[in-house]
Structures are given as C-alpha cells and as structure tokens.
mmCIF file of C-alpha atoms in Angstrom:
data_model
loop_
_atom_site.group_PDB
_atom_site.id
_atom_site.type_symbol
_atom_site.label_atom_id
_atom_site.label_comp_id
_atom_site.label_asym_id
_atom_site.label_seq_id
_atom_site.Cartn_x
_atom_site.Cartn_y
_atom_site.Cartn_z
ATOM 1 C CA UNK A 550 -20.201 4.312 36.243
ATOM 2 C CA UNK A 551 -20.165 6.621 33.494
ATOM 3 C CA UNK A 552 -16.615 7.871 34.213
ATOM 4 C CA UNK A 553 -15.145 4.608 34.641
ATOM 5 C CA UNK A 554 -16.913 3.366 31.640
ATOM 6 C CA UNK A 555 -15.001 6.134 29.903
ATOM 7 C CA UNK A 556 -11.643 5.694 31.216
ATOM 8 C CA UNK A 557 -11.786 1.974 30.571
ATOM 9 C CA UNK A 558 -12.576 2.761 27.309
ATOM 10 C CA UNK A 559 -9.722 5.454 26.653
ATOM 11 C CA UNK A 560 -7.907 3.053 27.989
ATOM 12 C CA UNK A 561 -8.954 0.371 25.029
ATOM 13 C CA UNK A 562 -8.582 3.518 22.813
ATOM 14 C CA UNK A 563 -4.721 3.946 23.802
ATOM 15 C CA UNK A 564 -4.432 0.095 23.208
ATOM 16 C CA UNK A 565 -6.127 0.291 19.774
ATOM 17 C CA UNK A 566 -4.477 2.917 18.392
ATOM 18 C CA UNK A 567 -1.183 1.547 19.235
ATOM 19 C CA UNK A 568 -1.251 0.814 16.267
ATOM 20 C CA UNK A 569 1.984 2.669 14.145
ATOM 21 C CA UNK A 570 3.865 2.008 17.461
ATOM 22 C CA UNK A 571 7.120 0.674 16.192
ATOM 23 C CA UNK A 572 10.449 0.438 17.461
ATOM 24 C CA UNK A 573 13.994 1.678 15.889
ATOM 25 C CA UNK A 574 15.485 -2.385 15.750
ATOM 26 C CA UNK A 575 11.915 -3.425 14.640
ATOM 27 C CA UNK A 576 11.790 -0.311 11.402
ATOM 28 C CA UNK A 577 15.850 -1.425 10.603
ATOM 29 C CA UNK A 578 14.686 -4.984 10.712
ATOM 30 C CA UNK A 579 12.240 -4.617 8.634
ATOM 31 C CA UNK A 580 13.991 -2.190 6.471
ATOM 32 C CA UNK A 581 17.221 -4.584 6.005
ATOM 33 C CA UNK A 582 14.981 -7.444 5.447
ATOM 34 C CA UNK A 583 13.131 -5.466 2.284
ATOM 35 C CA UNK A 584 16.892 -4.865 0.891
ATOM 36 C CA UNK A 585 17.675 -8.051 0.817
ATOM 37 C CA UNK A 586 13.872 -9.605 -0.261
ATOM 38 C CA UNK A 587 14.152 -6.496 -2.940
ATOM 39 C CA UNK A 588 17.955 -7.268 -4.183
ATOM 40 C CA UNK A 589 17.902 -10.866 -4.705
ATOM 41 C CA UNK A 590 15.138 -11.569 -7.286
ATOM 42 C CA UNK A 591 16.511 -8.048 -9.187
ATOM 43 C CA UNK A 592 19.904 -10.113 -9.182
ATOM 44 C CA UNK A 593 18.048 -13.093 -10.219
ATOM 45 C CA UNK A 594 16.349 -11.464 -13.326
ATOM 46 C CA UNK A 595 19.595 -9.489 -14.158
ATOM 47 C CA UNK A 596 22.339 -11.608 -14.125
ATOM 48 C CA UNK A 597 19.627 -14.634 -15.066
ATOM 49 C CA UNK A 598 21.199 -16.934 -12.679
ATOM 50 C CA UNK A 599 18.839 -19.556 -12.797
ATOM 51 C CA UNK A 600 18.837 -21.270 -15.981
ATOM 52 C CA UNK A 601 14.672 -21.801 -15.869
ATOM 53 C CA UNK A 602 12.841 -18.811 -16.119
ATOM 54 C CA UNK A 603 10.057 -21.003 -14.974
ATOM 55 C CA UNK A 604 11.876 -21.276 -11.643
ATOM 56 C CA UNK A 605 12.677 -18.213 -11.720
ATOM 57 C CA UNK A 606 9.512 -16.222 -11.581
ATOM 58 C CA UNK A 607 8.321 -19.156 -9.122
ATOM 59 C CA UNK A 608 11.717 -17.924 -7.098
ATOM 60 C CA UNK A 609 10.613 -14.014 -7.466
ATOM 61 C CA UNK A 610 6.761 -14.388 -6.880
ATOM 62 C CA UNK A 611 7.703 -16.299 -3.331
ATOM 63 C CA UNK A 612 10.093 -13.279 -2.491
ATOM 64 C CA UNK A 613 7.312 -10.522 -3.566
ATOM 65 C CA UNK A 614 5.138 -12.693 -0.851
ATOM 66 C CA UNK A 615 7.316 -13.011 1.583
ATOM 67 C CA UNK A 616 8.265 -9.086 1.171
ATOM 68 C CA UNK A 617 5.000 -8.142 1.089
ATOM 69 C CA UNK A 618 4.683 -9.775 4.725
ATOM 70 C CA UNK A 619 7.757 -8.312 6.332
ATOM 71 C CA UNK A 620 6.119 -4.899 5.320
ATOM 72 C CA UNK A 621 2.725 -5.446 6.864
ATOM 73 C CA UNK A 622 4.413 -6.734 10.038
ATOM 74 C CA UNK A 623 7.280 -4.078 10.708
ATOM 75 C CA UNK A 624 5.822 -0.703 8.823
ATOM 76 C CA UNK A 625 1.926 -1.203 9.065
ATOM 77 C CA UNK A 626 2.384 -3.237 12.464
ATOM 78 C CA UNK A 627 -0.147 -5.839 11.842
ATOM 79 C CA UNK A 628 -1.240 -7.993 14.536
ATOM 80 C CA UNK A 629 -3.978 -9.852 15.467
ATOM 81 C CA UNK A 630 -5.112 -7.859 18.474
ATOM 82 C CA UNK A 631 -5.278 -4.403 17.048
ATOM 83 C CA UNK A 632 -8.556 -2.988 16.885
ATOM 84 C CA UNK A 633 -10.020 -5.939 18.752
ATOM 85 C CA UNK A 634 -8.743 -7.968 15.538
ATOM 86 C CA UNK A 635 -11.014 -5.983 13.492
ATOM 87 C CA UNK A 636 -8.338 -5.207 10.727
ATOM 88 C CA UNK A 637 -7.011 -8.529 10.666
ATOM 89 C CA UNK A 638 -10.433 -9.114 10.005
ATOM 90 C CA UNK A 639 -10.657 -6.853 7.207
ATOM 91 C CA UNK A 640 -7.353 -7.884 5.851
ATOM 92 C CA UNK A 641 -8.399 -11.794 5.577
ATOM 93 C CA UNK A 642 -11.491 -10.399 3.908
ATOM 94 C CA UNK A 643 -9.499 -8.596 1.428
ATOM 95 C CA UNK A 644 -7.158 -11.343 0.614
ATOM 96 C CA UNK A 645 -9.819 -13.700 -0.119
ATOM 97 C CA UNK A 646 -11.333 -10.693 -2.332
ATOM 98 C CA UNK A 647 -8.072 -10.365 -4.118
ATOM 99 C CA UNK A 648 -7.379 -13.945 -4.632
ATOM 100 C CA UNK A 649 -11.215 -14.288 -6.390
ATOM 101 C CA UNK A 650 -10.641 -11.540 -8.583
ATOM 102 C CA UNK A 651 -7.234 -11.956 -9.588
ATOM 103 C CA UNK A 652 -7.086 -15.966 -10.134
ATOM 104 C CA UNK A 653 -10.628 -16.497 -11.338
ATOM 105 C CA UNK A 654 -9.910 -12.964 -13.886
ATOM 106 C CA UNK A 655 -6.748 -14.781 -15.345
ATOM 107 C CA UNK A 656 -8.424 -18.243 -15.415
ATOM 108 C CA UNK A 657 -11.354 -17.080 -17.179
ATOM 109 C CA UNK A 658 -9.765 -14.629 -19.805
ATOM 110 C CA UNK A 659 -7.365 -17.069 -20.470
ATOM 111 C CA UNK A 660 -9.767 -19.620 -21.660
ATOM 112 C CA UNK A 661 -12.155 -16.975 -23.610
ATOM 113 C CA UNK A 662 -8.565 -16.044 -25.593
ATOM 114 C CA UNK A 663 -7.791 -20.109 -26.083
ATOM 115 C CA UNK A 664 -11.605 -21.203 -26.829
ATOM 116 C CA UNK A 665 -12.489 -18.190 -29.552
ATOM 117 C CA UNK A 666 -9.232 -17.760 -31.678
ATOM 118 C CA UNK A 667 -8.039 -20.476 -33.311
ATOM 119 C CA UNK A 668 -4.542 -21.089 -32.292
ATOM 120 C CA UNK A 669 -2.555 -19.820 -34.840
ATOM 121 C CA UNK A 670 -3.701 -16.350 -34.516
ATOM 122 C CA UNK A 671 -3.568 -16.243 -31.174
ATOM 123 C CA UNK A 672 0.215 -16.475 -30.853
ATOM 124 C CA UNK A 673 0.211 -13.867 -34.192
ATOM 125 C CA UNK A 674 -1.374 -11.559 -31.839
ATOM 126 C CA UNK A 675 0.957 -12.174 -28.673
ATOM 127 C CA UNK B 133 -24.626 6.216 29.650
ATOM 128 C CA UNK B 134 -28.092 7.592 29.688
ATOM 129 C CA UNK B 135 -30.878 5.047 30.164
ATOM 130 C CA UNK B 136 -33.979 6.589 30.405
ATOM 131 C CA UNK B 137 -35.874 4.261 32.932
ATOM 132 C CA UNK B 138 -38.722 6.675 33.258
ATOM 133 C CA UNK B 139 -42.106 4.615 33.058
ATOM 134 C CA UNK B 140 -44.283 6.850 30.556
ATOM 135 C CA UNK B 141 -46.617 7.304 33.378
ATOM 136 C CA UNK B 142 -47.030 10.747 32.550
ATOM 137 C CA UNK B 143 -47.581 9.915 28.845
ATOM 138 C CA UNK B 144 -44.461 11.494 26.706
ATOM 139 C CA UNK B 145 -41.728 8.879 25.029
ATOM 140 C CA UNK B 146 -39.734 6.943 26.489
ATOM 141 C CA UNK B 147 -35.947 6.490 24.842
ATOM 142 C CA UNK B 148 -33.618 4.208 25.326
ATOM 143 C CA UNK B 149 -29.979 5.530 24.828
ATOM 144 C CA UNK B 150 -28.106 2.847 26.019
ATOM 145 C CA UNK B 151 -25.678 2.123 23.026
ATOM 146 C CA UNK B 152 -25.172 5.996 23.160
ATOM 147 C CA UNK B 153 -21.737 6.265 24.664
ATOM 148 C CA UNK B 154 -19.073 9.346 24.492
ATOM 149 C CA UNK B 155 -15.963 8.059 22.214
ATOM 150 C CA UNK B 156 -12.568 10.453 22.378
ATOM 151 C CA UNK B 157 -12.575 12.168 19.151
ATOM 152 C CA UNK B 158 -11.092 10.309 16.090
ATOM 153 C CA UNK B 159 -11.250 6.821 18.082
ATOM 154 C CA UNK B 160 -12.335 5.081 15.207
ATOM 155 C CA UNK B 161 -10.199 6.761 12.471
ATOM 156 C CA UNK B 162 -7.547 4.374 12.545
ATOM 157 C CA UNK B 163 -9.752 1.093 11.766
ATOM 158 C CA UNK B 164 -11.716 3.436 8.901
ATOM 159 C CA UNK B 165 -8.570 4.710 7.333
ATOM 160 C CA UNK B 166 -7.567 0.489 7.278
ATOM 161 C CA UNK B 167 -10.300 -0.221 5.170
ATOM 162 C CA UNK B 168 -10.571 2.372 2.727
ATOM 163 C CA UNK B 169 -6.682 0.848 2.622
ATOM 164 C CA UNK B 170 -8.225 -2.712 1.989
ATOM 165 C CA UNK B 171 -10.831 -1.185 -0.631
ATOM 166 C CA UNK B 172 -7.916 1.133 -2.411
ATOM 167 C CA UNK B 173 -5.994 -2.720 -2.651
ATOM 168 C CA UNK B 174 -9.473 -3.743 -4.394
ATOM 169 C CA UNK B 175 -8.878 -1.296 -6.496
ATOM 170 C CA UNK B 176 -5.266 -1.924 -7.533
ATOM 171 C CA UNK B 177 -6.213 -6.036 -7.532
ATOM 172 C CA UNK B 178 -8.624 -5.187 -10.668
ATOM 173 C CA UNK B 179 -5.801 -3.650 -12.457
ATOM 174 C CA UNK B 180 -3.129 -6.154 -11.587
ATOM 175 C CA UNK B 181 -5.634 -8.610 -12.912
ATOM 176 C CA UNK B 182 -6.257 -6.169 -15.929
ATOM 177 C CA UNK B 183 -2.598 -6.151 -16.839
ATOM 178 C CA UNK B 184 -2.671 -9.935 -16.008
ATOM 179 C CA UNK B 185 -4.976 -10.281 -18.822
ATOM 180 C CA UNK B 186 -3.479 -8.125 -21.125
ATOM 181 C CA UNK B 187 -0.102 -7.871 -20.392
ATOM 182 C CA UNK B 188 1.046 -10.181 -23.088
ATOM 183 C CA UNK B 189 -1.097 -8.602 -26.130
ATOM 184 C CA UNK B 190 1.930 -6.767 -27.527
ATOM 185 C CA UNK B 191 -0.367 -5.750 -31.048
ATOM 186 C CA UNK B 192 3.232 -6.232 -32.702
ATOM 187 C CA UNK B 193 4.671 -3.377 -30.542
ATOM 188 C CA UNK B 194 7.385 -2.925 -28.375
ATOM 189 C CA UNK B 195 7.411 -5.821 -25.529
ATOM 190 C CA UNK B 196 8.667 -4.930 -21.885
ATOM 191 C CA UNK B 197 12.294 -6.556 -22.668
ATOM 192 C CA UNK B 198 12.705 -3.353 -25.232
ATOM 193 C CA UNK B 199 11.163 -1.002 -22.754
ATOM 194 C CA UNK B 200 12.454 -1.796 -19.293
ATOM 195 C CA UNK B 201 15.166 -0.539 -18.118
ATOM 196 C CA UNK B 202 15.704 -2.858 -15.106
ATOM 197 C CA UNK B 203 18.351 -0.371 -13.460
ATOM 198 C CA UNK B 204 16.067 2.638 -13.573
ATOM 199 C CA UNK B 205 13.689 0.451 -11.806
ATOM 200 C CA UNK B 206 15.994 -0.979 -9.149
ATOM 201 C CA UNK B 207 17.076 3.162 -8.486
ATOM 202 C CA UNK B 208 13.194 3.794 -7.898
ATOM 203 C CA UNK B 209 12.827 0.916 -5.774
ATOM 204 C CA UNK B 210 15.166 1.774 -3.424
ATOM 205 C CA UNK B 211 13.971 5.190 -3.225
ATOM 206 C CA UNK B 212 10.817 4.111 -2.208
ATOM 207 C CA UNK B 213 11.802 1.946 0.145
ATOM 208 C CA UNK B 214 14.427 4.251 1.441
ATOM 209 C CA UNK B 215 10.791 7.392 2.068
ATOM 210 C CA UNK B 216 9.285 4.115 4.088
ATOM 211 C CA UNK B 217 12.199 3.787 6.406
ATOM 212 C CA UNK B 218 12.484 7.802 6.886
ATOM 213 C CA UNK B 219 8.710 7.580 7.333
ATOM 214 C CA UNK B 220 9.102 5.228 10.197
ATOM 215 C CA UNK B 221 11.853 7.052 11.300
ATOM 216 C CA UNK B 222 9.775 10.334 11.490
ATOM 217 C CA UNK B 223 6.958 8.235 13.549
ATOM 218 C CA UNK B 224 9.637 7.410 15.670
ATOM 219 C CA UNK B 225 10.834 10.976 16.418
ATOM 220 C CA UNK B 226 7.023 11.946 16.940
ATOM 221 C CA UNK B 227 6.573 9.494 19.064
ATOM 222 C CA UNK B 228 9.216 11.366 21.354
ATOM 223 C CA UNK B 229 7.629 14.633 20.726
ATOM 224 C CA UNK B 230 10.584 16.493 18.979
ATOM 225 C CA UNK B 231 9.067 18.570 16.354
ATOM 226 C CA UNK B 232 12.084 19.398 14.476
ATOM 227 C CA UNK B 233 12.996 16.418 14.124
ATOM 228 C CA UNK B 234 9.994 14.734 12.848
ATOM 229 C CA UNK B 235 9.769 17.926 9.998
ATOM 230 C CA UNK B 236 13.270 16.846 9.329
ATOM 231 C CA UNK B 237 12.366 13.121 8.878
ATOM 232 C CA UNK B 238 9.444 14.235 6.505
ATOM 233 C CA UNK B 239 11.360 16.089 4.708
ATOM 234 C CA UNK B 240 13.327 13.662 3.532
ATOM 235 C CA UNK B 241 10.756 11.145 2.357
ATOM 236 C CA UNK B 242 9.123 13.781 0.513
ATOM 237 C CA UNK B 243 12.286 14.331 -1.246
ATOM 238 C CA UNK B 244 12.541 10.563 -2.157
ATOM 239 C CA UNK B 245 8.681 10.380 -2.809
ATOM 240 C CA UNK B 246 10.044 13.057 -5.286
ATOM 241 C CA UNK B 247 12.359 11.588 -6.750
ATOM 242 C CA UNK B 248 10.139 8.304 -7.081
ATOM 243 C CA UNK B 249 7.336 10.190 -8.843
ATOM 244 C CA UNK B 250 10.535 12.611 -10.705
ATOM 245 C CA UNK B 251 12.042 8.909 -12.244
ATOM 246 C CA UNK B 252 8.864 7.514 -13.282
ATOM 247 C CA UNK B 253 7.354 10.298 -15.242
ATOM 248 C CA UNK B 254 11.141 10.516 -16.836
ATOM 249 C CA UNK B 255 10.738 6.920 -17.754
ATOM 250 C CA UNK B 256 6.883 7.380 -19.140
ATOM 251 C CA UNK B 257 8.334 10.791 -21.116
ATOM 252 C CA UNK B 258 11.195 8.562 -22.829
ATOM 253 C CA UNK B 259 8.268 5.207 -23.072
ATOM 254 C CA UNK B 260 5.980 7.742 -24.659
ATOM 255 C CA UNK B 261 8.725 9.254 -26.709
ATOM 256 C CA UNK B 262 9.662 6.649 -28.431
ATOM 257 C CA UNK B 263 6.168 5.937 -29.860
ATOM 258 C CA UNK B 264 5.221 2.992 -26.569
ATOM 259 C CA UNK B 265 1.639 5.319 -25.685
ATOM 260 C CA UNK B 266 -0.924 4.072 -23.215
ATOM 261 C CA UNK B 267 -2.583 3.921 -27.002
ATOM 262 C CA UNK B 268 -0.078 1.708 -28.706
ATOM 263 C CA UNK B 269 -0.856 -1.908 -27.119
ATOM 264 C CA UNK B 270 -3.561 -3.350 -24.909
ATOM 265 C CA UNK B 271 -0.301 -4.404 -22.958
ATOM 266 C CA UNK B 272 1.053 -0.617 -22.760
ATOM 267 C CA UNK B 273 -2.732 0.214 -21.528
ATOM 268 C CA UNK B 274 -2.554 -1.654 -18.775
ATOM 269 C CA UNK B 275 1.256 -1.110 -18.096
ATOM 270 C CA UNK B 276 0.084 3.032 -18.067
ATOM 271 C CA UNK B 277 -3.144 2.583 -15.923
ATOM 272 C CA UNK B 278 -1.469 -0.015 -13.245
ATOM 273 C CA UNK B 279 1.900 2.123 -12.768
ATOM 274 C CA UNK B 280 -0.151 5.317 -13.644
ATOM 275 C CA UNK B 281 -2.598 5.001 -10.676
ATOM 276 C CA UNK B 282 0.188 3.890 -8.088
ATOM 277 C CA UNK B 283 1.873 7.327 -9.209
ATOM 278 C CA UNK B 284 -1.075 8.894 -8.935
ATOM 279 C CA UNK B 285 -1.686 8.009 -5.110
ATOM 280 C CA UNK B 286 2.013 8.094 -4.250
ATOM 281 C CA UNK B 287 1.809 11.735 -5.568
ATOM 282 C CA UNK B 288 -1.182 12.603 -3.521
ATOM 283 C CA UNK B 289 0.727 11.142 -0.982
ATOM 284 C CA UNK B 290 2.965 13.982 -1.280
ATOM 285 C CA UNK B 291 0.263 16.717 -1.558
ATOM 286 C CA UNK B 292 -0.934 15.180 2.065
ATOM 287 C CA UNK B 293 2.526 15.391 3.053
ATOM 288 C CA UNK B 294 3.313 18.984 2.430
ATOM 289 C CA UNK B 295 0.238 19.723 4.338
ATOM 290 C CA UNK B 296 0.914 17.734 7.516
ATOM 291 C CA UNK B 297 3.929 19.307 7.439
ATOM 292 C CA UNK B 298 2.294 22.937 7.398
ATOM 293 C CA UNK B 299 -0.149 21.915 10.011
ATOM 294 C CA UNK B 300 2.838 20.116 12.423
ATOM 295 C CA UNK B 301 4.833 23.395 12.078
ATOM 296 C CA UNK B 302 1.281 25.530 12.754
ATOM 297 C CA UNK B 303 0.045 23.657 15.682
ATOM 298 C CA UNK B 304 2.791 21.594 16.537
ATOM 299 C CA UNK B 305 2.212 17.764 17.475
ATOM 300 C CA UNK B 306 -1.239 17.459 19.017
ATOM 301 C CA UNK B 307 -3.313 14.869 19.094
ATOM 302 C CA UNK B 308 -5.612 15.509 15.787
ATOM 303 C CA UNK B 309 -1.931 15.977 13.861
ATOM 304 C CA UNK B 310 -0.477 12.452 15.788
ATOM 305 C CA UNK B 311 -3.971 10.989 14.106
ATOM 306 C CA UNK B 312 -3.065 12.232 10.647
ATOM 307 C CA UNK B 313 0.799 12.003 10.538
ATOM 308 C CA UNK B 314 -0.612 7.432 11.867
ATOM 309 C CA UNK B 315 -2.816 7.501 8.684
ATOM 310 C CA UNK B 316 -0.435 9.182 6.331
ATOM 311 C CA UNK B 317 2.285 6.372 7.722
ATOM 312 C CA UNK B 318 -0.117 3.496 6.485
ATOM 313 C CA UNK B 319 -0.678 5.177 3.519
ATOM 314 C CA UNK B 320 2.780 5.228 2.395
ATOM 315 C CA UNK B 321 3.835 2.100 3.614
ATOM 316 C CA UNK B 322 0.898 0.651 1.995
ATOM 317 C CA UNK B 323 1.885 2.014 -1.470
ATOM 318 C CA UNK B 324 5.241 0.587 -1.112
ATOM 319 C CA UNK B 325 3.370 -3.147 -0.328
ATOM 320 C CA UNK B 326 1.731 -2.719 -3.793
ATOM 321 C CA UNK B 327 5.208 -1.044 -5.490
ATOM 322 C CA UNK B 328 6.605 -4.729 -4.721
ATOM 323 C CA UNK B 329 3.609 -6.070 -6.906
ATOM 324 C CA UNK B 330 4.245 -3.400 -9.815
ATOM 325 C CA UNK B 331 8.021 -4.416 -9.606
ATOM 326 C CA UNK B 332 7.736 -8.203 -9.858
ATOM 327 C CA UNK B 333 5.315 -8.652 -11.703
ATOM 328 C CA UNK B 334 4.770 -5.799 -14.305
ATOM 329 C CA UNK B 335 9.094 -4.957 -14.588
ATOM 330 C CA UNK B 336 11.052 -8.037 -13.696
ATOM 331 C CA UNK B 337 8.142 -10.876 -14.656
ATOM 332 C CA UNK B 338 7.953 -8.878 -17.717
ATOM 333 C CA UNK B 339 11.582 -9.117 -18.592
ATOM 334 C CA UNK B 340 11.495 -12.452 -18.027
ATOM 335 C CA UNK B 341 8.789 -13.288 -20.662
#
C-alpha cells in the first residue's frame, strides 16, 4: 500500500507541478497579445487620440486588466486545477485583498483631504 | 504509512502516524513560492495605493507631464516584456533538456533585465538631477518607493539569475535546478504583471492628468 500510495502521489506531484509547462504557440500568443495590449494605450496617451482623457484612462485601465490576464494565463499558466486549485485559491484571496486596500485607501484619503482643508487650499496644494 | 496499531498492552505509548507520509523533495515548493508571490503583490498593492493617495500632491514641483519621458518608458517596456518571452523561451529549451541552450536563453533576459534596471536608474539619475528627489514632493515619494521597489526585486531577480546560471552550468539540469529555474520563471513574469501597473498608472495615467 505504501508504494502505491507513493506512486499515486508522484504521480499528483508530476500533475501539480506542471505548472510552468507552456508551449512555443501558447508563449508567442501570449507574447504578441502583450505587444499589442502594451502598444495601443501608449498610442492612445501619445498621439491623444481620444479627445476625453476621461475615456481615455477608462480605455487604458481596461487594457492594463485585460494585459494583466493574458500574462497570468500564458507566462504564469494559471488554471484552476493546478495545485488541486490551491493557487487559484490564493489568487482570489489576493484579489479581494488588493481590491480592499487599494479602493477603500483611495476612498478614504480622498475624503480626509476634501473634509479637513477647505477647498481653496486644497487645489493650492495639488 | 506507519500506523501504529499496537494496543499498549505492554504499557509504553502508543502513536499514531497516520498523516505522516513521504513527499518527493520540493513537492510543495511550487504552491509556497505562489504565495509569497501573492504576499510580495500585497506588498506592491500598499504602494500603488500609497502613490494613489499621493500621487497628485505636486508641493508646487515638477508634475509627471515635465518628468516623463513617455518614449524612454515605452523602450523599457518592451525590454521587459521582450526578458519574459526569452524567459519562456529558456523554460521551453529546459524542458527539452538542452543545456546550452537554456544558458543561452538566460542569457539574454539577463541582458534585457539589464538594460531594464540600466534605463531606469538613467532616468532616476537625470529625475534626481534636475532637482525631482524622492524628497521634493509627496508625489515624487511615492513615484521613488513604487518604481524603486519594482527595481529593486527585478534586480534581485538578476542576482538569482546569475546564480541559476552558475548552478545549471555546475550540475547541469537536475531536478532541484528544474525547481528553481520554475520559481525564478514566476518570479519574473510576475514582475512584469505589476510593470503593466507601474506603466499605466504611475507613467501614462500620469501624463494624462
């Protein structure tokens, strides 16, 4: 029992740790795909295409998201089975850390800087 | 599996091992290696935040439109995303066992890590030079610490590097170096995930202000 337990588990361990186990197409995939995510909003911001620059940073921040996905699925091979899903798990945990910290940081600073300058010097210090 | 089913008729203790199992050496690296990944992204969260907060407090100094130098920036970029593919490329190679090959392929994205790390500290000399110090703003502050500590870890990066590299051309490709070259590769390519933070939203968010 004890050597089969082992080799089935060997076995998981060669699953597991496929986890850096790309392919050429899949790295030049996601390697084109980057180019392009990384080119466009530079074009954006340096030829200032759009006329908003509202829209525009709405336009860039969806590219840095999607970019930011195309490298977690073709260079750090994320999946949901790796590990026995343990770091999707821990990815998911870490989003919803991030999210916390950096939404409820910028919503709470930014109403300590509107509710304890008075308006005029706060856009003397900006 | 030892389970130790011995009644303690002769009186000594009686333990049960049954969770103890044998594991393959360095089974568990690659899950442990993920989350000190997740808690390094903690880490650079805090200061995105931090230069969220701060980024517009200019104290009447320069602002990131006088500063950035959106070219220099696009150059850097691409030579960070050019080490990932070589990186991939060099997991590739390893994965076919060619030695020579892999060296060659980590070569090369230490020589664009270099020249990453070589066009950032030329564009902190020239920020710093012109009187825009980590001292000057609250802004610059967090512009320094944010963009300081990616440089920091994509230099140490480097220093791992170099040393795979010594230990691949000592021993050659065996399992222990396979483990390492795997958590350098996430490493890297998770520096370049946050470089696409730094370079929306600290250079070309900035610019746009």
């Amino acid at each position: 029992m004890s050597t089969n337990h082992h080799a089935a588990h060997a076995d998981d361990h060669h699953h597991e740790s496929g986890h850096a186990h790309g392919t050429f197409s899949s790295y030049m995939l996601g390697f084109v795909l980057s180019v392009v995510l990384t080119a466009i909003p530079f074009w954006l911001v340096m030829s200032g295409a759009l006329p908003s620059k509202q829209v525009t940073a709405l336009v860039i921040m969806a590219f840095a998201v999607v970019q930011i996905v195309v490298h977690m699925i073709y260079f750090l091979h994320m999946n949901t089975t790796s590990e026995n899903g343990w770091t999707m798990m821990a990815l998911i945990f870490t989003i919803v850390m991030v999210v916390i910290a950096l939404s409820g940081s910028l919503w709470v600073m930014s109403h300590l800087n509107s509710n304890m300058m008075p308006m005029h010097q706060m856009s003397g210090m900006k | 599996m030892t389970v130790a089913v011995n009644p303690s008729q002769t009186g000594e203790p009686v333990f049960y091992l049954a969770d103890e199992h044998p594991h393959p050496e360095g089974w568990s690296t690659s899950l442990g290696f993920w989350i000190y990944l997740m808690s390094d992204c903690l880490i650079f969260a805090i200061l995105f935040a931090t230069f969220g907060v701060l980024g517009g407090n200019y104290a009447a100094g320069p602002a990131p439109k006088d500063l950035f130098d959106l070219d220099l920036v696009a150059v850097n970029t691409s030579m960070l995303l050019l080490s990932s593919i070589t990186y991939g490329f060099a997991m590739l190679t390893m994965q076919q066992n060619k030695v020579a090959q892999t060296q060659v392929w980590l070569a090369i994205t230490g020589l664009f890590g270099l020249a990453f790390i070589g066009i950032e500290l030329t564009e902190f000399a020239h920020m710093i030079h012109e009187g825009a110090t980590p001292q000057r703003s609250a802004f610059l502050s967090a512009f320094f610490t944010l963009v300081g500590t990616h440089g920091l870890h994509v230099s140490c990066g480097l220093i791992w590097l170099v040393t795979l590299m010594v230990q691949v051309g000592k021993f050659g490709l065996i399992e222990a170096n396979r483990r390492r070259l795997m958590c350098l590769s996430m490493f890297w390519h998770f520096l370049d995930v946050v470089w696409i933070g730094v370079f929306t939203f600290v250079y070309l968010l900035g610019v746009l202000r």
